[in-house]
Short mmCIF file of C-alpha atoms in Angstrom, two decimals:
data_model
loop_
_atom_site.label_atom_id
_atom_site.label_comp_id
_atom_site.label_asym_id
_atom_site.label_seq_id
_atom_site.Cartn_x
_atom_site.Cartn_y
_atom_site.Cartn_z
CA GLU A 1 0.00 0.00 0.00
CA ILE A 2 1.26 3.47 -0.88
CA VAL A 3 1.64 5.69 2.19
CA LEU A 4 1.27 9.45 1.70
CA THR A 5 3.03 11.82 4.10
CA GLN A 6 1.90 15.44 4.14
CA SER A 7 3.95 18.31 5.51
CA PRO A 8 3.82 20.51 7.38
CA GLY A 9 1.07 19.39 9.72
CA THR A 10 0.00 22.99 10.24
CA LEU A 11 0.79 26.09 8.21
CA SER A 12 0.19 29.49 9.84
CA LEU A 13 -0.11 32.26 7.26
CA SER A 14 -1.84 35.59 6.68
CA PRO A 15 -4.36 36.38 3.93
CA GLY A 16 -2.56 37.32 0.73
CA GLU A 17 0.44 35.11 1.46
CA ARG A 18 1.52 32.10 -0.59
CA ALA A 19 0.93 28.60 0.77
CA THR A 20 3.03 25.61 -0.27
CA LEU A 21 1.86 22.16 0.86
CA SER A 22 3.83 18.97 0.33
CA CYS A 23 2.73 15.37 -0.22
CA ARG A 24 5.33 12.61 -0.41
CA ALA A 25 4.51 9.05 -1.45
CA SER A 26 6.28 5.93 -0.19
CA GLN A 27 6.51 4.68 -3.78
CA SER A 28 5.87 6.13 -7.20
CA VAL A 29 2.26 7.10 -7.90
CA SER A 30 1.21 5.48 -11.15
CA SER A 31 0.21 7.82 -13.97
CA ASN A 32 0.51 10.71 -11.50
CA TYR A 33 -2.90 9.77 -10.11
CA LEU A 34 -2.64 12.26 -7.28
CA ALA A 35 -5.52 14.48 -6.12
CA TRP A 36 -5.91 17.29 -3.59
CA TYR A 37 -9.04 18.00 -1.53
CA GLN A 38 -10.06 20.89 0.69
CA GLN A 39 -12.18 20.33 3.80
CA LYS A 40 -13.73 22.99 6.00
CA PRO A 41 -15.15 22.26 9.48
CA GLY A 42 -18.44 20.42 9.34
CA GLN A 43 -18.29 20.02 5.57
CA ALA A 44 -17.49 17.23 3.17
CA PRO A 45 -14.19 17.36 1.28
CA ARG A 46 -14.11 19.16 -2.07
CA LEU A 47 -11.97 18.09 -5.02
CA LEU A 48 -9.44 20.78 -6.00
CA ILE A 49 -6.81 19.10 -8.17
CA TYR A 50 -6.62 15.76 -10.02
CA ALA A 51 -3.89 14.08 -12.05
CA ALA A 52 -1.38 16.06 -9.99
CA SER A 53 -1.91 19.36 -11.81
CA SER A 54 -5.40 19.63 -13.34
CA ARG A 55 -7.89 21.92 -11.60
CA ALA A 56 -11.35 20.53 -10.96
CA THR A 57 -14.40 22.34 -12.30
CA GLY A 58 -14.96 25.73 -10.69
CA ILE A 59 -11.69 25.82 -8.77
CA PRO A 60 -9.99 29.26 -8.83
CA ASP A 61 -6.66 29.54 -10.61
CA ARG A 62 -4.89 30.58 -7.41
CA PHE A 63 -4.83 26.84 -6.67
CA SER A 64 -2.19 24.88 -8.57
CA GLY A 65 -0.71 21.42 -8.30
CA SER A 66 2.64 20.12 -9.42
CA GLY A 67 4.96 17.17 -9.05
CA SER A 68 5.40 13.62 -10.26
CA GLY A 69 6.57 10.23 -9.07
CA THR A 70 6.77 10.49 -5.30
CA ASP A 71 6.81 14.25 -4.62
CA PHE A 72 3.82 16.50 -5.11
CA THR A 73 2.96 20.08 -4.16
CA LEU A 74 -0.22 22.11 -3.80
CA THR A 75 0.32 25.86 -4.06
CA ILE A 76 -2.18 28.57 -3.17
CA SER A 77 -0.74 31.70 -4.72
CA ARG A 78 -2.54 34.29 -2.56
CA LEU A 79 -4.58 33.08 0.37
CA GLU A 80 -8.16 34.29 0.53
CA PRO A 81 -10.10 34.16 3.83
CA GLU A 82 -12.13 31.19 2.56
CA ASP A 83 -8.95 29.17 1.88
CA PHE A 84 -8.19 28.52 5.53
CA ALA A 85 -9.04 24.84 5.86
CA VAL A 86 -7.53 21.36 5.95
CA TYR A 87 -6.04 19.96 2.74
CA TYR A 88 -5.62 16.27 1.92
CA CYS A 89 -3.72 14.58 -0.86
CA GLN A 90 -4.93 11.24 -2.20
CA GLN A 91 -3.46 8.71 -4.58
CA TYR A 92 -5.88 6.72 -6.72
CA GLY A 93 -3.59 4.69 -8.94
CA SER A 94 -2.94 1.72 -6.66
CA SER A 95 -5.68 1.20 -4.11
CA LEU A 96 -6.99 4.44 -2.65
CA THR A 97 -5.11 6.20 0.14
CA PHE A 98 -5.13 9.64 1.73
CA GLY A 99 -2.42 11.65 3.38
CA GLY A 100 -2.81 12.80 6.97
CA GLY A 101 -3.71 16.37 6.02
CA THR A 102 -2.26 19.86 6.36
CA LYS A 103 -4.18 22.51 8.25
CA VAL A 104 -3.80 26.04 6.88
CA GLU A 105 -4.64 28.42 9.69
CA ILE A 106 -4.75 32.19 10.04
CA LYS A 107 -1.63 33.63 11.57
CA GLU B 1 -24.64 18.30 -10.95
CA GLY B 2 -24.41 15.18 -8.86
CA GLN B 3 -26.03 14.91 -5.47
CA LEU B 4 -25.48 12.24 -2.85
CA LEU B 5 -27.48 11.69 0.34
CA GLU B 6 -26.41 9.25 3.02
CA SER B 7 -28.68 7.71 5.63
CA GLY B 8 -28.64 4.95 8.21
CA GLY B 9 -26.10 6.18 10.73
CA GLY B 10 -26.65 6.00 14.46
CA LEU B 11 -25.54 4.51 17.76
CA VAL B 12 -24.78 0.79 17.86
CA GLN B 13 -23.18 -1.46 20.44
CA PRO B 14 -19.82 -3.15 19.83
CA GLY B 15 -20.37 -6.34 17.86
CA GLY B 16 -23.56 -4.99 16.35
CA SER B 17 -24.57 -4.27 12.77
CA LEU B 18 -25.68 -1.25 10.79
CA ARG B 19 -26.59 -0.64 7.16
CA LEU B 20 -25.76 2.67 5.48
CA SER B 21 -27.41 3.84 2.28
CA CYS B 22 -26.50 6.46 -0.30
CA ALA B 23 -29.08 7.86 -2.71
CA ALA B 24 -27.68 9.43 -5.88
CA SER B 25 -29.17 11.87 -8.35
CA GLY B 26 -28.11 14.21 -11.13
CA PHE B 27 -25.84 11.80 -13.05
CA THR B 28 -25.94 8.41 -14.80
CA PHE B 29 -25.38 6.31 -11.69
CA SER B 30 -24.36 3.06 -13.39
CA SER B 31 -21.55 4.79 -15.30
CA TYR B 32 -19.51 5.59 -12.22
CA ALA B 33 -17.71 3.82 -9.43
CA MET B 34 -18.79 4.67 -5.92
CA SER B 35 -16.97 4.59 -2.61
CA TRP B 36 -17.38 4.96 1.13
CA VAL B 37 -14.85 7.16 2.92
CA ARG B 38 -14.87 7.67 6.68
CA GLN B 39 -13.48 10.21 9.09
CA ALA B 40 -13.09 9.46 12.78
CA PRO B 41 -13.72 12.42 15.12
CA GLY B 42 -10.88 14.93 14.77
CA LYS B 43 -8.97 12.65 12.39
CA GLY B 44 -8.19 12.43 8.69
CA LEU B 45 -9.91 10.70 5.79
CA GLU B 46 -9.82 6.92 5.35
CA TRP B 47 -11.09 5.10 2.28
CA VAL B 48 -13.28 2.17 3.34
CA SER B 49 -14.74 0.42 0.31
CA ALA B 50 -15.44 0.88 -3.40
CA ILE B 51 -17.62 -0.70 -6.07
CA SER B 52 -17.38 -0.49 -9.85
CA GLY B 53 -20.12 1.06 -11.96
CA SER B 54 -21.59 -2.31 -12.90
CA GLY B 55 -21.33 -3.58 -9.35
CA GLY B 56 -19.26 -6.53 -10.53
CA SER B 57 -16.08 -5.55 -8.68
CA THR B 58 -15.79 -4.64 -5.02
CA PHE B 59 -12.82 -3.53 -2.95
CA TYR B 60 -12.18 -3.08 0.76
CA ALA B 61 -9.62 -1.54 3.08
CA ASP B 62 -7.85 -4.15 5.20
CA SER B 63 -9.40 -2.59 8.32
CA VAL B 64 -12.93 -3.61 7.28
CA LYS B 65 -12.37 -6.64 5.05
CA GLY B 66 -14.57 -9.55 6.09
CA ARG B 67 -16.84 -7.33 8.20
CA PHE B 68 -18.27 -4.79 5.72
CA THR B 69 -20.07 -5.48 2.43
CA ILE B 70 -20.65 -2.88 -0.25
CA SER B 71 -23.41 -3.19 -2.84
CA ARG B 72 -25.35 -1.09 -5.32
CA ASP B 73 -28.73 -1.14 -7.07
CA ASN B 74 -28.37 0.68 -10.38
CA SER B 75 -32.13 0.47 -11.01
CA LYS B 76 -32.71 2.56 -7.87
CA ASN B 77 -29.57 4.73 -7.99
CA THR B 78 -28.55 3.60 -4.54
CA MET B 79 -25.46 2.20 -2.85
CA SER B 80 -25.26 0.46 0.51
CA LEU B 81 -22.69 -0.53 3.10
CA GLN B 82 -23.57 -3.42 5.40
CA MET B 83 -21.40 -3.15 8.49
CA ASN B 84 -21.15 -6.17 10.81
CA SER B 85 -19.06 -6.93 13.90
CA LEU B 86 -18.69 -3.22 14.57
CA ARG B 87 -15.88 -1.99 16.79
CA ALA B 88 -15.27 1.24 18.68
CA GLU B 89 -12.65 2.18 16.10
CA ASP B 90 -15.33 2.16 13.38
CA THR B 91 -16.83 5.28 14.97
CA ALA B 92 -16.73 7.97 12.28
CA VAL B 93 -18.63 10.10 9.83
CA TYR B 94 -19.17 7.94 6.74
CA TYR B 95 -19.20 9.76 3.41
CA CYS B 96 -20.56 8.45 0.15
CA ALA B 97 -18.35 9.59 -2.75
CA LYS B 98 -18.75 9.37 -6.52
CA GLY B 99 -15.83 8.27 -8.64
CA SER B 100 -14.94 10.16 -11.79
CA GLY B 101 -14.84 6.94 -13.82
CA LYS B 102 -16.39 3.51 -14.06
CA TYR B 103 -13.65 1.79 -12.09
CA PRO B 104 -12.46 2.91 -8.62
CA PHE B 105 -8.77 2.99 -9.46
CA GLY B 106 -7.82 5.80 -11.76
CA SER B 107 -10.85 7.77 -10.52
CA THR B 108 -10.95 10.72 -8.16
CA PHE B 109 -13.87 11.52 -5.86
CA ASP B 110 -15.63 14.38 -7.61
CA TYR B 111 -18.85 14.50 -5.59
CA TRP B 112 -19.38 13.81 -1.90
CA GLY B 113 -22.41 13.49 0.32
CA GLN B 114 -22.65 15.35 3.63
CA GLY B 115 -21.95 12.23 5.65
CA THR B 116 -23.72 10.16 8.28
CA LEU B 117 -22.35 9.59 11.78
CA VAL B 118 -21.83 6.07 13.08
CA THR B 119 -21.08 5.72 16.78
CA VAL B 120 -20.05 2.35 18.17
CA SER B 121 -20.34 2.38 21.94
CA SER B 122 -21.89 0.48 24.81
#
């Protein structure tokens, strides 16, 4: 089973700043089948990025994904107030596994 | 736009059983894989089980294999999760999630329900 490790656990930033979240896989993710989800308190997760770098429908272009193989990154170019949330990466190439999450909180 | 509505959660004693249901609308149900994903209180997301669009292939996380059974009725646009031999560690919000393709692997979760809480406690 592929294990996904997200870092940092918590990111404390101010609105307007850039956020860089990391997701590292224990082995190569086939076909770059790596997705990112955003979850706010009391809500279901929402798909942001799929195939490592493709934005899902309706997702603002301040969200971008990059990476391949075992190292992936989610970047939020300028944090908006509604972006403070928990973010999960997920691989869907070999079984289905999630990372432990990164909380982006207001500094 | 797809909509998913879970039901069937509640309080159950350890060793007991519960059946969750997910009603789907707004998309061609039989064309897409479906999954259950759970989230223990204050914890992260854990994939539990998945079923292909036809219902012919099912998959389980090791943590629930042999205890949970996933099924779907494409004529009624519904999916179910039969949970037996429940343990305290099964306590979580259970989400129904739609796959982006017909087969679970190679598919992201593009629509999610709001979840149903399962509490296993005496």
